XYZ file of C-alpha atoms in Angstrom:
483
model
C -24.363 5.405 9.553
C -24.103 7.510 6.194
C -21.284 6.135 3.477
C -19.417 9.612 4.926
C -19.346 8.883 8.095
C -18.432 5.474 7.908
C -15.641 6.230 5.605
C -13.878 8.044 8.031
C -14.382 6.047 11.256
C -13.044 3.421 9.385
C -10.081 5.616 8.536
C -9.814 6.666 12.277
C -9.898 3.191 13.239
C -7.007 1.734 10.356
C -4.846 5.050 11.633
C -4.821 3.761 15.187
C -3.797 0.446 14.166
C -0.771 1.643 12.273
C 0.528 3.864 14.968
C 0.426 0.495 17.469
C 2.197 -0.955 14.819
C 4.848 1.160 14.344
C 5.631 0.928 17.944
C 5.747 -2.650 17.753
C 7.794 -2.579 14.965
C 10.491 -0.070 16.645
C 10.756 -3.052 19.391
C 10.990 -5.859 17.757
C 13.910 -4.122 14.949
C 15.878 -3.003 18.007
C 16.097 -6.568 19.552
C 16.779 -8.019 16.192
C 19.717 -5.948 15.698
C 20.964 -7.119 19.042
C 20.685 -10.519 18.451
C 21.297 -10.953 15.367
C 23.940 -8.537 14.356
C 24.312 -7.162 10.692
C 24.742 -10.010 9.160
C 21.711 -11.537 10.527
C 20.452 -8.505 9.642
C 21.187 -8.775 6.294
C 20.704 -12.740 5.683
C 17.256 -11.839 6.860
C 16.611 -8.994 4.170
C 18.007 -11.152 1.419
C 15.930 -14.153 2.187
C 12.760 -11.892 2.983
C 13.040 -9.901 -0.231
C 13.703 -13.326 -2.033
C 10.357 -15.249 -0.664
C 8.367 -12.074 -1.218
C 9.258 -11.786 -4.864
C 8.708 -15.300 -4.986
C 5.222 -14.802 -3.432
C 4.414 -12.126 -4.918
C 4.473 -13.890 -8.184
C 2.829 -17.264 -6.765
C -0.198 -14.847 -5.793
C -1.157 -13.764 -9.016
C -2.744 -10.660 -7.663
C -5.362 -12.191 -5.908
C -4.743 -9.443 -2.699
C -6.730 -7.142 -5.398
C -8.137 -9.648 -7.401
C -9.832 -11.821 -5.291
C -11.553 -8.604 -3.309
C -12.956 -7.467 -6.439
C -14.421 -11.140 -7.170
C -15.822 -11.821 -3.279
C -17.538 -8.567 -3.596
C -19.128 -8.470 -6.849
C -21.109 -11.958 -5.822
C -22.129 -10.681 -2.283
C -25.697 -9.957 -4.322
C -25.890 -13.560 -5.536
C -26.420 -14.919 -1.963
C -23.944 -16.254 0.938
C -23.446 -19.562 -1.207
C -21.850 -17.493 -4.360
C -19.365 -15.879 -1.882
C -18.239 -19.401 -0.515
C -18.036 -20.823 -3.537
C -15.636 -18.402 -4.587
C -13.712 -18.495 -1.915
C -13.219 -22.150 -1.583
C -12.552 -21.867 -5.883
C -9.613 -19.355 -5.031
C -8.192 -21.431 -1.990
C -7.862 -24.764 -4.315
C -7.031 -23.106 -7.175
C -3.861 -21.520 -5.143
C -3.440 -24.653 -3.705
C -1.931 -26.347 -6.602
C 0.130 -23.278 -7.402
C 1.388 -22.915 -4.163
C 2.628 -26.718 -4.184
C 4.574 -25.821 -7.650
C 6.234 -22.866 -6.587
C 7.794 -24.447 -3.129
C 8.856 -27.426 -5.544
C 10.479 -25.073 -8.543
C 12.159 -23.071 -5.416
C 13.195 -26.160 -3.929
C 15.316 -27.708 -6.304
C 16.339 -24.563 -7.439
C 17.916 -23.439 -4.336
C 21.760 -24.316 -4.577
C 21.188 -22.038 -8.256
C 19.682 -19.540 -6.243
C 22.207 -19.132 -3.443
C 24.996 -19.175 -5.660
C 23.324 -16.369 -7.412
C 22.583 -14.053 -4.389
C 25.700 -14.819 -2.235
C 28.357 -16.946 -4.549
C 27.914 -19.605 -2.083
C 25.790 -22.598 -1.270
C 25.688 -21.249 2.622
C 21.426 -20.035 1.469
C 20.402 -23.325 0.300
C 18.755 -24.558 3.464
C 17.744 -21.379 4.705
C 15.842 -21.062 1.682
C 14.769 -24.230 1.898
C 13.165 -23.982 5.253
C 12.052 -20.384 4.791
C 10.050 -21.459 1.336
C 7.384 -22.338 3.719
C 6.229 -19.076 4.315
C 4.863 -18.698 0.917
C 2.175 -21.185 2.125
C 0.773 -18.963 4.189
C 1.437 -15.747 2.610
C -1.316 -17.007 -0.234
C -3.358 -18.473 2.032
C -3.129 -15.161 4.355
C -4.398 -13.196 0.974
C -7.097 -14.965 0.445
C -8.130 -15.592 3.524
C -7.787 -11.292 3.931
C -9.514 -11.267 1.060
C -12.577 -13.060 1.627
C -12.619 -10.358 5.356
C -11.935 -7.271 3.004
C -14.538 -7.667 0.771
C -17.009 -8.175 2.790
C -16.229 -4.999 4.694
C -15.258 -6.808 8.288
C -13.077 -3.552 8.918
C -13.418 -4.331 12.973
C -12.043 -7.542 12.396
C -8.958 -6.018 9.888
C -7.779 -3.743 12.798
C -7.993 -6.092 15.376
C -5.690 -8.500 13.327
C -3.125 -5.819 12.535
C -2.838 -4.822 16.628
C -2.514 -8.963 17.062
C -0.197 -9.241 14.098
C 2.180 -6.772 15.357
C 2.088 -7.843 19.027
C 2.177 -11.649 18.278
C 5.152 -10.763 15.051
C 7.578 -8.870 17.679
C 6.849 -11.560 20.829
C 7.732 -14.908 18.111
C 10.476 -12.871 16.562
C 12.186 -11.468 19.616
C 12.031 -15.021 21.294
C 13.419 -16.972 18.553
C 15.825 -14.557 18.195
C 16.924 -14.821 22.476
C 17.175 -18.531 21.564
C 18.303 -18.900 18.234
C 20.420 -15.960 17.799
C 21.460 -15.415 13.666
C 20.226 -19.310 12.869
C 16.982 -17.528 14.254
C 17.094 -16.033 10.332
C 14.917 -18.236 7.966
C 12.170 -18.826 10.736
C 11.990 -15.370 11.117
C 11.069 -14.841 7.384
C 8.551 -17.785 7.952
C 6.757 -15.937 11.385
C 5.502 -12.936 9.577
C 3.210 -14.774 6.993
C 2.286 -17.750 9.807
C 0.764 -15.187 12.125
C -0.894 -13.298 9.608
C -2.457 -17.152 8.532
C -3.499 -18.143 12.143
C -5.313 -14.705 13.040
C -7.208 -14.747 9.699
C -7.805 -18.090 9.588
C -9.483 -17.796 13.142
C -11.465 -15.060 11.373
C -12.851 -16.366 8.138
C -13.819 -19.470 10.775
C -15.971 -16.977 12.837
C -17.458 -15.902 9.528
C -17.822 -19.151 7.745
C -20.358 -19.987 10.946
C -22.507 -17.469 9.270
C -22.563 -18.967 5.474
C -24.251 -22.276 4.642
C -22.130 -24.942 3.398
C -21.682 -25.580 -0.395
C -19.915 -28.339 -2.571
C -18.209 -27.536 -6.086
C -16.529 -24.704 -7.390
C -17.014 -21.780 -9.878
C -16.399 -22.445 -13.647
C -13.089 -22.109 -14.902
C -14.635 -19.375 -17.443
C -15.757 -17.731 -14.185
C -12.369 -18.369 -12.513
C -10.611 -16.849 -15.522
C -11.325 -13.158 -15.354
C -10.446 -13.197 -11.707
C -6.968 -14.434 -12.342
C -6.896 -11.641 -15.243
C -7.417 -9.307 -12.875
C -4.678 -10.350 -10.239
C -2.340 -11.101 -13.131
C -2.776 -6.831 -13.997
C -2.315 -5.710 -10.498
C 0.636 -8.618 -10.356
C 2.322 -7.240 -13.750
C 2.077 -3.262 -12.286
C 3.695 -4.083 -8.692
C 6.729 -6.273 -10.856
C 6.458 -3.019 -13.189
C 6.968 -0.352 -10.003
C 9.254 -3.110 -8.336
C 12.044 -2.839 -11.573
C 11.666 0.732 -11.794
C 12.590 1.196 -8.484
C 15.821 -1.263 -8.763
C 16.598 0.643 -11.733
C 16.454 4.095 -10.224
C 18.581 2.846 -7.215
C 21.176 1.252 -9.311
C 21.563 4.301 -11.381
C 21.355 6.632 -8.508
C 24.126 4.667 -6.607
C 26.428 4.488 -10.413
C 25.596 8.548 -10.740
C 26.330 9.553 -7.224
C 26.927 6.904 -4.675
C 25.346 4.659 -1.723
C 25.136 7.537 0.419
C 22.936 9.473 -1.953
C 20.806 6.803 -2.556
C 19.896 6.444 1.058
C 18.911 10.204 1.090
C 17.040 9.729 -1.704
C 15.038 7.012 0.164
C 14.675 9.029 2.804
C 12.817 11.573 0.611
C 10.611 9.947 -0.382
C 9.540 7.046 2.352
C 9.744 9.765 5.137
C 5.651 10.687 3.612
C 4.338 7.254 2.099
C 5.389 5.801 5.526
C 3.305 8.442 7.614
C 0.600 8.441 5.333
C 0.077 5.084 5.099
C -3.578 4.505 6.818
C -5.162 6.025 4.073
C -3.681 4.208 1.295
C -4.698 1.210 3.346
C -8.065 2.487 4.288
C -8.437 2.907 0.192
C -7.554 -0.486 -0.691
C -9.335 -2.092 2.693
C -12.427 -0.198 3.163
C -12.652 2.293 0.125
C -12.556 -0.763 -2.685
C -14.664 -3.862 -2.035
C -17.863 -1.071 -1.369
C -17.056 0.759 -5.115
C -17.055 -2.518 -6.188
C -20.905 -2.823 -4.559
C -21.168 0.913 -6.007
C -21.244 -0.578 -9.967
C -24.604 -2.170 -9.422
C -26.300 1.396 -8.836
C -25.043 2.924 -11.444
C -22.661 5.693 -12.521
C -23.807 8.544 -10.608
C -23.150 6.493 -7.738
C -19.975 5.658 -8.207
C -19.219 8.835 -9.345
C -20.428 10.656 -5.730
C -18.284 7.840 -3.791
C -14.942 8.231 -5.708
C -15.317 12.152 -5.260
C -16.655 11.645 -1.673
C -13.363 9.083 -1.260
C -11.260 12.000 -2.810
C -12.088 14.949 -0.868
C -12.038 12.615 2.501
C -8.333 12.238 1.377
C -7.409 15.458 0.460
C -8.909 16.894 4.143
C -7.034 13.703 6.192
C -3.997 14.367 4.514
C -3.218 18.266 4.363
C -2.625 18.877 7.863
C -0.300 16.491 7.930
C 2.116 17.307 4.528
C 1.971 20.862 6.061
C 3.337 20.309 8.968
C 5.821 16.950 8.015
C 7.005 20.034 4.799
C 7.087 22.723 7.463
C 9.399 20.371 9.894
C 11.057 18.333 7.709
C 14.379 19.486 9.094
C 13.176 18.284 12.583
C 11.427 15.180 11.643
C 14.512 14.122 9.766
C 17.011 14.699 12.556
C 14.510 12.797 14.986
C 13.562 9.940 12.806
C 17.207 9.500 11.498
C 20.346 11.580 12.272
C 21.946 14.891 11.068
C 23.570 12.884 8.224
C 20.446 12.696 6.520
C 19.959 16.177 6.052
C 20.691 16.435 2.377
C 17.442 14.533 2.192
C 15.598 18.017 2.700
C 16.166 19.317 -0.836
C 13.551 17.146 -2.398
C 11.141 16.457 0.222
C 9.344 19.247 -1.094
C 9.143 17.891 -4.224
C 7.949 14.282 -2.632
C 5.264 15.942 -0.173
C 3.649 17.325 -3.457
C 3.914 13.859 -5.041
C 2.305 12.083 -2.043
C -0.620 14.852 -2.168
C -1.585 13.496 -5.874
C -0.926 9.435 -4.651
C -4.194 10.189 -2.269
C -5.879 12.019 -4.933
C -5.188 9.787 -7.621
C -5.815 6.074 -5.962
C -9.373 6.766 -5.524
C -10.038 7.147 -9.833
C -7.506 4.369 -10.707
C -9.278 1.902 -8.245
C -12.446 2.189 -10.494
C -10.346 0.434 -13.534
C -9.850 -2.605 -11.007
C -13.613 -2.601 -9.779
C -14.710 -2.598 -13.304
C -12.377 -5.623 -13.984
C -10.901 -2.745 -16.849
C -7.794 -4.862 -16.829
C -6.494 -3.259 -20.544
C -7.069 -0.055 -19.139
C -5.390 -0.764 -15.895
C -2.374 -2.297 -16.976
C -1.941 0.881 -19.438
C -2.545 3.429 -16.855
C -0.141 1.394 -14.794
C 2.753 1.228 -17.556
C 2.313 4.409 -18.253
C 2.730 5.907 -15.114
C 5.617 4.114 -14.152
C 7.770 4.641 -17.654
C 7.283 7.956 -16.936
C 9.174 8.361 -13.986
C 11.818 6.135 -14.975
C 12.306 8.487 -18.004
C 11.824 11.115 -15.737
C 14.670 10.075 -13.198
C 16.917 9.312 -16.469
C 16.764 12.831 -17.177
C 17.740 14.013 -13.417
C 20.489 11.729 -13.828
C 21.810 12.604 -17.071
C 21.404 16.732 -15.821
C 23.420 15.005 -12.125
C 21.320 17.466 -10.425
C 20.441 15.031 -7.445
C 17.350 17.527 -6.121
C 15.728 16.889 -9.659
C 15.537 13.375 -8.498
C 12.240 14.545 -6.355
C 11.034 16.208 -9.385
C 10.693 13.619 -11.262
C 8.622 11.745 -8.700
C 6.381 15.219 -8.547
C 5.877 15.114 -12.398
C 5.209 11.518 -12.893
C 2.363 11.712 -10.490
C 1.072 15.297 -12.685
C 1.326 12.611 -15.279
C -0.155 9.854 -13.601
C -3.419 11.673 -12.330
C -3.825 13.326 -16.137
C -3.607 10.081 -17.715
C -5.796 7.814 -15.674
C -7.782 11.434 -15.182
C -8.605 11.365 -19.557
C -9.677 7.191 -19.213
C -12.013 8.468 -16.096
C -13.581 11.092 -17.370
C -13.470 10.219 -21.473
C -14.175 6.124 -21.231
C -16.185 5.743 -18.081
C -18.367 8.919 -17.991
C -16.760 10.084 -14.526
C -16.688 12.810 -13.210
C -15.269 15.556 -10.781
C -17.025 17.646 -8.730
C -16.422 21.334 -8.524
C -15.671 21.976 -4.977
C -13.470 19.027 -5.142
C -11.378 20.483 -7.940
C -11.629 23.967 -6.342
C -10.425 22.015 -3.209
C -7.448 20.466 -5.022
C -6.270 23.381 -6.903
C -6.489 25.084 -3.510
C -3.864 22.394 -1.697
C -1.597 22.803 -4.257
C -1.285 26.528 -3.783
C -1.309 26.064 0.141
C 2.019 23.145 -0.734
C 3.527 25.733 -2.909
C 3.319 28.369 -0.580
C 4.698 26.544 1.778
C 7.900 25.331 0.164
C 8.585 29.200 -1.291
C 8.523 30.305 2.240
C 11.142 27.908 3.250
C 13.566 28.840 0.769
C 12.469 32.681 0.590
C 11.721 33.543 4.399
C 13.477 33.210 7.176
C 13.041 30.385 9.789
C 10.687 32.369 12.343
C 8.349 33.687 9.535
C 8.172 30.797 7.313
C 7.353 28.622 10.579
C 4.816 31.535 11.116
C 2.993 31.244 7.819
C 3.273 27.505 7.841
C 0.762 27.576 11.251
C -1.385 29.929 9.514
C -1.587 27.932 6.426
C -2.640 24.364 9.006
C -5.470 26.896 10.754
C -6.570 28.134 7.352
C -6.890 24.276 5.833
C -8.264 22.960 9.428
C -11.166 25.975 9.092
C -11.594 25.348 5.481
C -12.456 21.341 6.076
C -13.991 22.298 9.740
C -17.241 20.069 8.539
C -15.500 17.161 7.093
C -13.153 17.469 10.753
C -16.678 17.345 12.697
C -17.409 14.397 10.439
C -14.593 12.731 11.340
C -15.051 13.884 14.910
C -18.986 12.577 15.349
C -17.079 8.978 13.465
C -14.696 8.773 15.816
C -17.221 9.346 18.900
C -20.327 7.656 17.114
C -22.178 10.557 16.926
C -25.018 10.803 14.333
């Protein structure tokens, strides 16, 4: 199977996944509000968002990291790839062990911090545990990511979702709201237990070593995670920033449109921002040893697949967005529409622009990374400032347009100037080409009426579904195994 070909099956296949999921996840929130109630509801968010900050930090990084480190060795020989794996598993052993203890005796602080009370302590307490198999999860996922088990990854996320909604909705029907900090600990335990099963299938296949990596070798692994670590924290307190200041400018209300805007197209387009980090990643890694021309024709291969998965669907979610918003949430939503536009656009430069900044990470470019990454997100926190100081709420979705124009320049000059990349033509014909076909699309929702602007929409979707019609019977022959 050619790198094309298997690039989008493997698409296909994540897309399916995520559509299962979503179902499962519709379920499983509906029961949870029954039988838990709001404040359930909202225990459960505050202890969740608390033990994945937590996590997040005890990690390191080592979702990303300890890909980029599984797959560079895979040349070395089966032993190199254990070895790593069983350096990163004790390694996160011992941090794992300090973080439950800090967060243990910590917890009465904590509580009183989040809900004036000591009424979290034992919650948190009890719900600490899931951090223990949210690292061990990672690396476990890991070790299955980089070495490009994508059959295995979608099977886990159908069992995930199935086996997350059964636990949750039956310890909820027993529990009811004391149900709360087990169901924080569920999540990460089933993720553990299907990839554990895994990486035992695949360990059958490796010989068995003793001893682990150097710590010099150890070192710029942790480097890397600590980059990827520092840019999610970075994006994390940019976004608490922009809601704070969005709620003090305008109110709640406003916020949640806001949201709306802009999750209403990362949400949707979500399988191939996973298939880029799952499938797309640990093979550029493998791409470095032959050279720059070869990484070169699979970023711009990994770019144009994007582009042609994703403009169908920004058409028609920008065409609809009226629709899709009264479906998916309610008429009270509606002042969402004014910068969904704006956020469609946006979304169209995330695809284009994961594909380039993945090669920092695969190069272990952690200076250049963590630059990129600062960068990126300053500028639309600057951005937002100014659409808050104008209190012109539809410039909000602006300034999540222009930090991406920003974003893909930036990371487009270290690509291009530092790491002798390059673009191909039809891709940047193909680009420029989108963003005319978005553009066009938006005027002739404000310009035209309803009928026509509906009307030009479908002929813009044919036009882009005869433009791509190879890379559609690509994905076609994928999807069927055709060769």
């Amino acid at each position: 199977m050619s790198e094309k070909l298997r690039s989008y099956r493997n698409t296909a296949l994540i897309a399916v996944t995520s559509v299962i999921n979503v179902v499962f996840s519709i379920i499983k929130n509906k029961v949870l509000a029954l039988f838990i109630g709001p404040a359930g509801l909202g225990r459960f968010g505050m202890l969740s968002d608390t033990i994945n900050f937590t996590g997040s930090i005890a990690q390191l990084g080592v979702a990303n990291s300890g890909v980029q480190a599984i797959a560079s060795v895979q040349s070395q020989g089966q032993e190199e790839v254990r070895r790593v794996y069983q350096s990163l598993l004790h390694f996160f052993s011992w941090v794992t062990l300090i973080v439950i203890g800090v967060v243990f005796f910590t917890a009465p602080y904590i509580s009183g911090y989040l809900v004036g009370t000591t009424d979290l302590v034992w919650p948190l307490r009890i719900a600490i545990l899931a951090i223990i198999f949210r690292i061990r999860s990672s690396i476990q996922g890991a070790l299955i990511t980089a070495l490009q088990r994508i059959n295995m990854l979608a099977r886990a996320n159908i069992y995930n979702g199935a086996l997350v909604a059964a636990a949750s909705i039956a310890m909820a029907l027993l529990l009811g709201e004391d149900a709360v900090p087990y169901l924080v600990i569920i999540i990460p335990l089933v993720s553990w237990a299907i990839s554990y099963y895994q990486v035992r299938l695949i360990m059958k296949e490796y010989p068995s070593v003793k001893g682990r990596i150097p710590y010099k070798q150890l070192q710029p692994i942790l480097m890397i995670g600590l980059a990827t670590l520092y840019s999610s924290m970075f994006e994390t307190v940019v976004a608490l920033i922009s809601k704070v200041l969005i709620v003090r400018t305008f109110s709640e209300t406003y916020l949640g449109y806001y949201q709306v805007s802009i999750s209403i197209t990362l949400s949707y387009i979500s399988f191939i921002t996973t298939s880029i980090s799952n499938d797309y990643y640990p093979r550029l890694v493998l791409k470095l040893e032959e050279g720059i021309d070869a990484v070169n024709d699979f970023v711009n291969e990994q770019i144009g697949i994007s582009m042609h998965l994703i403009m169908p669907i920004l058409i028609f979610m920008l065409s609809f967005s009226e629709l899709m918003i009264r479906i998916l949430f309610s008429e009270k939503f509606m002042p969402a529409n004014g910068i969904i536009g704006y956020s469609i656009i946006g979304t169209f430069l995330t695809v284009v622009s994961w594909p380039v900044a993945y090669t920092f990470l695969a190069r272990r470019a952690t200076r250049t990374y963590m630059i990129t990454e600062f960068s990126g997100n300053a500028s639309h926190l600057l951005l937002i400032l100014g659409a808050l100081y104008l209190r012109t709420f539809e410039w909000l979705g602006a300034a999540y347009f222009l930090h991406y124009v920003f974003y893909l320049t930036l990371i487009s000059f270290f690509f291009l100037g530092k790491y002798g990349g390059r673009y191909t033509r039809q891709n940047i014909i193909t680009f420029f080409s989108n963003v005319v076909i978005l553009s066009l699309v938006v005027a002739a929702k404000h310009f035209l009426p309803v009928i026509i602007s509906t009307a030009v929409s479908v002929v813009l979707i044919a036009a882009v579904l005869y433009m791509g019609r190879k890379e559609y019977r690509i994905l076609f022959n994928s999807v069927t195994r055709k060769r």
